[in-house]
Coordinates of C-alpha atoms and ligand atoms in Angstrom, one line a residue:
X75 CA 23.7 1.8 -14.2
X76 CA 22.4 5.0 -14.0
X77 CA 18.6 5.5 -13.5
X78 CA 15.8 6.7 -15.3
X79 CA 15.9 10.0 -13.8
X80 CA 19.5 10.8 -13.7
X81 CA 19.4 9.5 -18.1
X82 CA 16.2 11.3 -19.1
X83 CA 16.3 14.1 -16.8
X84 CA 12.6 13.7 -15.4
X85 CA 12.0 16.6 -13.1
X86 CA 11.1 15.2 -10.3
X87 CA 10.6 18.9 -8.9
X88 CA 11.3 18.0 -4.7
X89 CA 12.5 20.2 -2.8
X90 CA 15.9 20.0 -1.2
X91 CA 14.5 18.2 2.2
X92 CA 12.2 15.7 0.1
X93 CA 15.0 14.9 -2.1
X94 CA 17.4 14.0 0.4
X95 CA 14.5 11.6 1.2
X96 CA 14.0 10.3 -1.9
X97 CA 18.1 9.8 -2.6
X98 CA 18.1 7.3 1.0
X99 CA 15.3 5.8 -0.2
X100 CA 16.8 4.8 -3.4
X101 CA 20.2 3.9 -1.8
X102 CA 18.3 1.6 0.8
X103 CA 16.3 0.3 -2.1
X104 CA 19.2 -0.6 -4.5
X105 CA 21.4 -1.6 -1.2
X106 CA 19.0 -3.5 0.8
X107 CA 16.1 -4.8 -1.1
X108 CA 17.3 -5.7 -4.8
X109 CA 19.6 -8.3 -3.7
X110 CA 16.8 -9.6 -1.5
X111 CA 13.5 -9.1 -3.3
X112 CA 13.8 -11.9 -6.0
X113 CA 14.6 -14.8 -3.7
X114 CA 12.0 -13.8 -1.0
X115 CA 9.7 -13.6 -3.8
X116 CA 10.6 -17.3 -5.0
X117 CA 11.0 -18.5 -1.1
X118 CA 7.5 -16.8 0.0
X119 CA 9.0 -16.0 2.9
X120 CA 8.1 -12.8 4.9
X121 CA 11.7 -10.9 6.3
X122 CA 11.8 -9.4 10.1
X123 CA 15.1 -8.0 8.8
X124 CA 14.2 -6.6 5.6
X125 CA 11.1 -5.1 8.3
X126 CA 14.2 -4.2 11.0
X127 CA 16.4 -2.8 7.8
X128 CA 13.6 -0.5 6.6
X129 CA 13.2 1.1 10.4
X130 CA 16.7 1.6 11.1
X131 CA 17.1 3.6 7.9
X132 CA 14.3 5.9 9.2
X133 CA 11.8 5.1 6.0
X134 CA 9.0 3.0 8.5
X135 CA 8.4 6.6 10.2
X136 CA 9.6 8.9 7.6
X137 CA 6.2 11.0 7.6
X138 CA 5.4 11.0 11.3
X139 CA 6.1 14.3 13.6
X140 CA 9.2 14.6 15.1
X141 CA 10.5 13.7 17.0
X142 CA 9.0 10.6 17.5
X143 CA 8.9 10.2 13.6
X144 CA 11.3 11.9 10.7
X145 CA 9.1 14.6 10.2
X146 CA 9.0 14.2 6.4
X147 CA 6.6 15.8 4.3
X148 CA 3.9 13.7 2.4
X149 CA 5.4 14.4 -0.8
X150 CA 8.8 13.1 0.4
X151 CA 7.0 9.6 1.9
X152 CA 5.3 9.5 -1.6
X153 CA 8.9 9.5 -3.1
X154 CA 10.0 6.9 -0.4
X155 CA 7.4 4.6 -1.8
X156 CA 7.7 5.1 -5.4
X157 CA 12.0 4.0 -4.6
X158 CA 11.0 1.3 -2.6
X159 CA 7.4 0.2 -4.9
X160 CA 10.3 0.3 -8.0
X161 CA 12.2 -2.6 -6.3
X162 CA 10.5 -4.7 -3.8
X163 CA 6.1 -4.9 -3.7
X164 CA 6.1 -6.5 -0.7
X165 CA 8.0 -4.4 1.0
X166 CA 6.2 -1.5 -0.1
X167 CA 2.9 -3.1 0.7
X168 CA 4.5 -4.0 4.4
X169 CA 5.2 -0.1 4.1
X170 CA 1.7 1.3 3.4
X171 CA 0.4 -0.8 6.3
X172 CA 3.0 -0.5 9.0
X173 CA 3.0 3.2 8.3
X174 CA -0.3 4.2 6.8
X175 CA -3.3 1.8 7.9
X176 CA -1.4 1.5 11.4
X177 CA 1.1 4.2 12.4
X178 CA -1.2 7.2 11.2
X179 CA -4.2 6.2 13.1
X180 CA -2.2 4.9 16.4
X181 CA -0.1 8.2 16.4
X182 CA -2.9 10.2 16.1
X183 CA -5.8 9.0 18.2
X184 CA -4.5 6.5 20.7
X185 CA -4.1 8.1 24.6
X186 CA -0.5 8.5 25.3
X187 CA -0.4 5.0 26.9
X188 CA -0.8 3.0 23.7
X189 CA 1.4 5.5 21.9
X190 CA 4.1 5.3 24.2
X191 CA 3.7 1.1 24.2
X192 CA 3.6 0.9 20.5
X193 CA 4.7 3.8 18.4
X194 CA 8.3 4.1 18.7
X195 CA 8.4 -0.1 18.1
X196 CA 6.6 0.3 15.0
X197 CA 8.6 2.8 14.0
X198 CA 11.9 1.2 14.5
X199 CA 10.5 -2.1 12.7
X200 CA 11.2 -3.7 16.3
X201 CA 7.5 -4.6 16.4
X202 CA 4.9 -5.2 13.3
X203 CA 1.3 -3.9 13.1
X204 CA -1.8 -5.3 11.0
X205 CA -5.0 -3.5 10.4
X206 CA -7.9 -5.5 10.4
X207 CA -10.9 -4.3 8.5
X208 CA -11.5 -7.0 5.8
X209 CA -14.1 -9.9 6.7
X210 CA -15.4 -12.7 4.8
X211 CA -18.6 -10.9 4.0
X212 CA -16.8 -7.4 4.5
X213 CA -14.6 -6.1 1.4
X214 CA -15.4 -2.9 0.1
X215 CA -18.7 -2.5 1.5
X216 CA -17.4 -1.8 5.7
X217 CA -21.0 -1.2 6.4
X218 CA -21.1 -5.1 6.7
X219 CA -18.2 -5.7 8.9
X220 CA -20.1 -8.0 11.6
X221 CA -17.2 -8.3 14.1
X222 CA -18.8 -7.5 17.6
X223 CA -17.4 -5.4 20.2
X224 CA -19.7 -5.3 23.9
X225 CA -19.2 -3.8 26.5
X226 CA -18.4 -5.5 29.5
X227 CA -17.4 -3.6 32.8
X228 CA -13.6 -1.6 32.0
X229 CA -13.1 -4.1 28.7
X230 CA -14.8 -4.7 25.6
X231 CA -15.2 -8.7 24.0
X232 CA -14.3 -9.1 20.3
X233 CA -15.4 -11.6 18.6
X234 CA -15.1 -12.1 14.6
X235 CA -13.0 -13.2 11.6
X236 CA -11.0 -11.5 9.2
X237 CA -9.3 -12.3 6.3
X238 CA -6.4 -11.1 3.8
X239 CA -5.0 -9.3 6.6
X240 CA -1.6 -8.1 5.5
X241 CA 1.0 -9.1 8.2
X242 CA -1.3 -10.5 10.4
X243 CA 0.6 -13.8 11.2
X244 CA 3.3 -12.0 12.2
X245 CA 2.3 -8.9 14.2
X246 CA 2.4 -8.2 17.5
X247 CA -0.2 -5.2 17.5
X248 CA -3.8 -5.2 15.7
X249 CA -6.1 -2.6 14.9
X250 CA -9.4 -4.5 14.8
X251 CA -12.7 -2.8 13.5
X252 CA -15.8 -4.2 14.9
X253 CA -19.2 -2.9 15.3
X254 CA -20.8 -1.8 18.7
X255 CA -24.8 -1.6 16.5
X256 CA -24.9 -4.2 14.2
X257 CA -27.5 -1.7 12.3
X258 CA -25.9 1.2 12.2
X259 CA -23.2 0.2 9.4
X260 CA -20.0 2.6 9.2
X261 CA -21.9 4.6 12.2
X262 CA -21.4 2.0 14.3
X263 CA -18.1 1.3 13.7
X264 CA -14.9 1.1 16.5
X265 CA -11.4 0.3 16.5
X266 CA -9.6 -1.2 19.1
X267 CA -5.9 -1.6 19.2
X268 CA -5.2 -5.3 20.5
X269 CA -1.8 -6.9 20.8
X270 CA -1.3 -10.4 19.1
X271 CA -0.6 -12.2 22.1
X272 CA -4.2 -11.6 24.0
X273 CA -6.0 -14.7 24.8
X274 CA -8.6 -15.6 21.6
X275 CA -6.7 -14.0 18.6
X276 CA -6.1 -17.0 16.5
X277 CA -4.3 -16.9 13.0
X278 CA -3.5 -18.9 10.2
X279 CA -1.9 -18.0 6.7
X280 CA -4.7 -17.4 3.8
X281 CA -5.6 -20.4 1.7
X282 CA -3.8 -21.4 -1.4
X283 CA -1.0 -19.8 -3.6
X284 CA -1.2 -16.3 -3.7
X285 CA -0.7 -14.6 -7.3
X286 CA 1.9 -11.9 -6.2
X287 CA 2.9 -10.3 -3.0
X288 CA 4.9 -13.2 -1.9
X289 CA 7.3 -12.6 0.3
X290 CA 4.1 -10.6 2.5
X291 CA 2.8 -12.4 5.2
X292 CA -1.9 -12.4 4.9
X293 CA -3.3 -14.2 7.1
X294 CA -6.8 -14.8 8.6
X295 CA -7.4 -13.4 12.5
X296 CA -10.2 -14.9 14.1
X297 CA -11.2 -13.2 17.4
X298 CA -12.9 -15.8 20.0
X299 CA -14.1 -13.6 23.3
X300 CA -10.8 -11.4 23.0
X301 CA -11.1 -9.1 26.0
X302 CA -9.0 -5.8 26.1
X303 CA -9.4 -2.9 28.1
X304 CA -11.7 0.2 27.2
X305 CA -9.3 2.8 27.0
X306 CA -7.8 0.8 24.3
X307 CA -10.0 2.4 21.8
X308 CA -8.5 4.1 18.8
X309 CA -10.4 7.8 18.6
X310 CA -13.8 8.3 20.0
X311 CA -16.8 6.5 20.4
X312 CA -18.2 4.7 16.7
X313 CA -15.7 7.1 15.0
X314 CA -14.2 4.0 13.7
X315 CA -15.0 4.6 10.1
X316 CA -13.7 8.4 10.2
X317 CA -10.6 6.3 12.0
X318 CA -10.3 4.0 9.0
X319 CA -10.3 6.4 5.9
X320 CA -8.2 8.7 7.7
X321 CA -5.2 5.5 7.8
X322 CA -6.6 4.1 4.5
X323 CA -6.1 8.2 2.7
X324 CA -2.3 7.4 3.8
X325 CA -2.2 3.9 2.8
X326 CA -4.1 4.4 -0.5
X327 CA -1.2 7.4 -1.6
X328 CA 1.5 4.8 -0.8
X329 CA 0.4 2.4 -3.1
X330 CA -0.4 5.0 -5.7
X331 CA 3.2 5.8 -5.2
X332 CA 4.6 2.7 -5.2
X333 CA 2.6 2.2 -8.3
X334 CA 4.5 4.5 -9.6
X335 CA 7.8 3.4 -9.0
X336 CA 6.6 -0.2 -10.1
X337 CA 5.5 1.6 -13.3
X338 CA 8.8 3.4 -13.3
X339 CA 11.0 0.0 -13.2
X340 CA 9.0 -1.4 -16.0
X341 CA 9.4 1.5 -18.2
X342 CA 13.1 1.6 -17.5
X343 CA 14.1 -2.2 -17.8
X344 CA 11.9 -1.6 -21.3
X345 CA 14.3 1.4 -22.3
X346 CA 17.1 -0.8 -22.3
X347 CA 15.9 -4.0 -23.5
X348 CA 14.7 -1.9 -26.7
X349 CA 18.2 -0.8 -27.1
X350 CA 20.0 -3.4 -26.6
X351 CA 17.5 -6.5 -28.4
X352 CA 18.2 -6.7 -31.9
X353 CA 15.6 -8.3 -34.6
X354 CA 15.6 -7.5 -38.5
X355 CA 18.9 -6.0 -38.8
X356 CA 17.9 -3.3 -36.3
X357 CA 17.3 -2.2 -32.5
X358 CA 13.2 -3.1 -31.5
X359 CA 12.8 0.0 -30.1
X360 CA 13.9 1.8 -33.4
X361 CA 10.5 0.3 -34.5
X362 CA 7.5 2.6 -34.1
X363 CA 5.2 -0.1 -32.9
X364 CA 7.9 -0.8 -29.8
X365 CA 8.9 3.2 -29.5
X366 CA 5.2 4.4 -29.6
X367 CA 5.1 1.5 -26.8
X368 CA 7.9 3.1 -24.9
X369 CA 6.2 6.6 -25.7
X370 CA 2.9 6.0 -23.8
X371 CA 4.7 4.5 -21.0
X372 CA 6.6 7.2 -20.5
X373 CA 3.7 9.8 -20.5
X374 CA 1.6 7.6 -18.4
X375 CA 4.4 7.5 -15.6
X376 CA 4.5 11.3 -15.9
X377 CA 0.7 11.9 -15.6
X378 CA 0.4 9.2 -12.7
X379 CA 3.3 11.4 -10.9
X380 CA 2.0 14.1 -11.0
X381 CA -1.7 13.3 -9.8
X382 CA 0.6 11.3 -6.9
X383 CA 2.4 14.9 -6.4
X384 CA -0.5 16.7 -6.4
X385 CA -2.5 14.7 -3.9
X386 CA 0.5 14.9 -1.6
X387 CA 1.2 18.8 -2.2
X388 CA -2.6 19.4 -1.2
X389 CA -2.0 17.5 2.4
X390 CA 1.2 19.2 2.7
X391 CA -0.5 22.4 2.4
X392 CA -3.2 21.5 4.8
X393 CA -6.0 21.0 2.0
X394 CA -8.5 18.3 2.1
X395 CA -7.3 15.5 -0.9
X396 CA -9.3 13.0 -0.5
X397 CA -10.5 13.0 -4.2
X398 CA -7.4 13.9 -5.4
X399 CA -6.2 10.3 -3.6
X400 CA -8.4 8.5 -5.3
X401 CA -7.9 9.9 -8.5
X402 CA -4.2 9.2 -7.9
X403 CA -4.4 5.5 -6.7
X404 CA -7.3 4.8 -9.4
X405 CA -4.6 6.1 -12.3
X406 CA -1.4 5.1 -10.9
X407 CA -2.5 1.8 -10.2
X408 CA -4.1 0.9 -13.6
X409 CA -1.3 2.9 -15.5
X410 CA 1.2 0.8 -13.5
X411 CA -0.6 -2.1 -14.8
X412 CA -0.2 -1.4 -18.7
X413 CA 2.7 -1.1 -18.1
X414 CA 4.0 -4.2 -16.5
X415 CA 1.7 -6.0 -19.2
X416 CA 3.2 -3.6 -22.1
X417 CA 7.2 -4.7 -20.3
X418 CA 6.5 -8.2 -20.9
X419 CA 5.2 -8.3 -24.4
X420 CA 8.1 -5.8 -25.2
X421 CA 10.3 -8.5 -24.0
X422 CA 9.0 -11.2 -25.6
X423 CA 10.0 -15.0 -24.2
X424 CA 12.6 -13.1 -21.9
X425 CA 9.8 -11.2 -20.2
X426 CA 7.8 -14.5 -19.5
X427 CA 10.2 -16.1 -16.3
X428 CA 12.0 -14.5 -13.2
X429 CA 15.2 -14.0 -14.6
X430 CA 14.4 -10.6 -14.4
X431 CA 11.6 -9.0 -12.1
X432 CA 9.1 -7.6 -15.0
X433 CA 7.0 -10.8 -13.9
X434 CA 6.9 -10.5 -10.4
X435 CA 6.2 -6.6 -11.0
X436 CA 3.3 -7.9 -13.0
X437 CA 1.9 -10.3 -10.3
X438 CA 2.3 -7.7 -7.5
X439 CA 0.7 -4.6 -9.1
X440 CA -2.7 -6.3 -9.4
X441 CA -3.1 -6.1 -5.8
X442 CA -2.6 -2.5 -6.2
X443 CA -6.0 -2.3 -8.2
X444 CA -7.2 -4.3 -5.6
X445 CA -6.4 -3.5 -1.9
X446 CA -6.9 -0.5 0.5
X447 CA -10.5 0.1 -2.0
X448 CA -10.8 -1.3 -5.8
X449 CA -10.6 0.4 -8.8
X450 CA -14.6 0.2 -9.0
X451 CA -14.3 1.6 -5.1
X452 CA -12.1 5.0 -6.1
X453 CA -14.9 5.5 -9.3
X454 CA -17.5 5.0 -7.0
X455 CA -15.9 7.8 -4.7
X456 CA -14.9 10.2 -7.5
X457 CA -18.2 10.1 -9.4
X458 CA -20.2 10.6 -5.6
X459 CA -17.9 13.8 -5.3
X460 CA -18.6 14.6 -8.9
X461 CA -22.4 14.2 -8.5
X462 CA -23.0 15.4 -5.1
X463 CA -26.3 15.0 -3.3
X464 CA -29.4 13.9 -4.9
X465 CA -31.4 17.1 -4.1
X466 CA -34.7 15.5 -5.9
X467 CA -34.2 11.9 -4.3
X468 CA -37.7 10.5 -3.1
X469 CA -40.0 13.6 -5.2
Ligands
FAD1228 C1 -2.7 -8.6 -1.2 C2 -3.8 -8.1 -0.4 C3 -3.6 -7.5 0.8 C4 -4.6 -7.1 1.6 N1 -4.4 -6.5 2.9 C5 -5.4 -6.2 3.7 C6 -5.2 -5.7 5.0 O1 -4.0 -5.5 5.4 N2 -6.3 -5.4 5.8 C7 -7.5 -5.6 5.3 O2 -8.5 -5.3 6.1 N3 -7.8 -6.0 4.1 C8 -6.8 -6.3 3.2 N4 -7.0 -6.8 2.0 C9 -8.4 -7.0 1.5 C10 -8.7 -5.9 0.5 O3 -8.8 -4.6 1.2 C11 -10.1 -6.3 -0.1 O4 -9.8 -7.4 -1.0 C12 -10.7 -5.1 -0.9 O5 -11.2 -4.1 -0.1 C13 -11.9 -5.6 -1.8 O6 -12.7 -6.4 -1.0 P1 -13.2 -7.9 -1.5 O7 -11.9 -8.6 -1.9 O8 -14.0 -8.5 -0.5 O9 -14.0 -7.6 -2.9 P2 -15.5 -7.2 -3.0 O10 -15.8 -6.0 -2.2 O11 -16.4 -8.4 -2.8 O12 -15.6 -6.8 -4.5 C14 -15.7 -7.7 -5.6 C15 -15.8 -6.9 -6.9 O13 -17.0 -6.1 -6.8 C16 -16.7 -4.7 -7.1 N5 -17.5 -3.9 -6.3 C17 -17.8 -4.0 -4.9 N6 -18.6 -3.0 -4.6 C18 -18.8 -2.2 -5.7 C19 -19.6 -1.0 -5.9 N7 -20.2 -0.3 -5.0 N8 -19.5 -0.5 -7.2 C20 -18.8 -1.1 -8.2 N9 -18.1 -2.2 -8.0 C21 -18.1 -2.8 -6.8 C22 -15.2 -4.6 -6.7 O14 -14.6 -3.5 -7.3 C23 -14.6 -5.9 -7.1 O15 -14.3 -5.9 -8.5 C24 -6.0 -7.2 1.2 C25 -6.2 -7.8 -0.1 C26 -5.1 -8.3 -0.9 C27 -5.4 -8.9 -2.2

């Protein structure tokens, strides 16, 4: 069956190089992950070769330099995630961690020695990163995180616990943020790259049933005196903050992307459900109730595009986008949202079990509102920008 861009004739506007992106993308998604993704969803189970499958088609490094990495633009790893967010949610959340939260930051501040060690791994999906910022008492306020590192001689001790950590039970590299001055909040941030194995890293799956992202793997890491050398610092000294919104800008744009595409999959399997169902004689979508339905999906996925686009365009240019990012995950994500919810109700009963994925899109886009900074976080940062500083503060 055709898709919803080759039937409607959405521009999707790439250029040549992006599209070729996009169009292996798809093929891998359609190839590789639609037989897979309902069954790992029901199983639970987290796949090294669906990790192993996405690196050997190039998509796990897509966005790095070459030639270490494919040397795709942003735009063209945005359209990577909205083919792959359009079929499989855990896979794309695996994505925007592996390459965003841990890939970006390790490619681009470790010394050659870790980058040599763990970068070309990662990229092949031969080895699995985590990024480990949340803590119990740590979610969107980092300020708190009260994960320790000292100073001891050449290493530094970690000690701490963090929890919700996508892939943690199952990496082999960690990117731990701990604080050197627990009063400094984000300025006393660092992040230290530390490999599963090291004596003291404990973890243990998360508690209870998880509502979507199942076939992801979120576990909690506790650190118990970890020791790792100095030099195994991710960027400078306390520039662990700067270190994590520079991996979470990445990350954040992938899941506005694979918003998107979840948005995208939900529209389409509505297009066709409203043709085919018949009730009263006639087709549901013929009426208006169901087509004005159909309608503001459709413009919705267009205008959560294009904010996606343009917050991408603006990096490839060289611009700062930070606000455009959070406008785009903050839109996309709650767009993508209405939509699942609108897919099911469109449906009816046939919407309501996991014969077909409009469910499991459901359960998995909540997240997306959720993770890598909440709805509530992305307002918080637009209306800052918006507002600026408080010139008359303490008159
Ligand atoms: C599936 C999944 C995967 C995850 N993967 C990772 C991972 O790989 N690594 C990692 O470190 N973490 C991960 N997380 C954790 C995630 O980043 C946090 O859940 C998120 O940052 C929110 O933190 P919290 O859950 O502690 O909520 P809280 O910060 O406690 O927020 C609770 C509520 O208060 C609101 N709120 C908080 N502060 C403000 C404010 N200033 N203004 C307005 N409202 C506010 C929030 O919007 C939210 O609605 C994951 C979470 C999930 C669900």
């Amino acid at each position: 069956m055709p898709g919803f861009a080759d039937q409607y004739g959405i521009e999707y506007g790439l250029p040549e190089a992006d599209e070729i992106w996009r169009g292996r993308a798809r093929t891998f998604a359609q190839e590789t992950l639609a037989a897979n993704a309902q069954r790992l969803d029901r199983e639970g189970r987290f796949s090294r070769r669906i990790v192993a499958a996405l690196g050997e088609a190039g998509l796990i490094g897509a966005g790095l330099s070459e030639p270490t990495g494919g040397g795709a633009s942003t735009l063209a790893a945005c359209a990577i995630a909205e083919e792959i967010g359009a079929v499989d949610g855990s896979a794309r959340g695996f994505l925007a961690v592996q390459a965003g939260l841990v890939l970006a930051p390790l490619s681009t501040f470790a010394n050659d020695t870790l980058r040599e060690r763990w970068v070309p791994g990662l990229i092949a999906g031969t080895s699995i990163g985590a990024c480990c910022l949340t803590e119990p008492g740590a979610g969107s306020d980092l300020g708190a995180i009260a994960t320790t590192i000292t100073e001891e001689g050449d290493e530094v001790v970690i000690r701490g616990e963090k929890v919700w950590i996508t892939n943690g039970g199952v990496a082999d590299i960690l990117l731990v943020f701990g604080t050197v001055d627990t009063k400094a909040r984000t300025r006393g941030l660092e992040c230290y790259a530390v490999p599963a194995d090291t004596e003291g890293v404990h973890t243990e799956p998360m508690p209870g049933n998880e509502l979507g992202h199942r076939a992801s793997d979120h576990a909690r890491v506790v650190f118990k005196d970890v020791r790792v050398p100095k030099t195994n610092r991710i960027g400078g000294e306390r520039s662990g903050f700067s270190i994590a919104m520079f991996g979470l800008e990445d990350g954040r744009l992938n899941v506005a992307s694979g918003a998107v595409g979840v948005h995208r999959a939900c529209l389409e399997q509505s297009i066709r459900f409203a043709r085919s169902r018949r009730q009263f004689g006639r087709r549901i979508g013929d009426f208006q109730q169901v087509g004005a339905t159909l309608a503001d999906m459709d413009v919705e996925l267009r205008a959560a595009r294009l904010l996606v686009h343009q917050a991408a365009r603006l990096k490839d240019r060289g611009l700062d986008n930070a606000h455009a990012v959070s406008a785009a995950k903050l839109y996309a994500t709650e767009a993508a949202l209405r939509a699942a919810t609108n897919a099911i109700q469109l449906h009816g009963s046939r919407g309501y079990n996991d014969e077909l994925p409009l469910e499991r899109h459901y359960r998995d886009v909540i997240a997306l509102t959720i993770y890598e900074g909440t709805s509530n976080v992305q307002r918080v940062i637009l209306s800052r920008n918006l507002l600026g500083k408080d010139e008359g503060r303490g008159e």
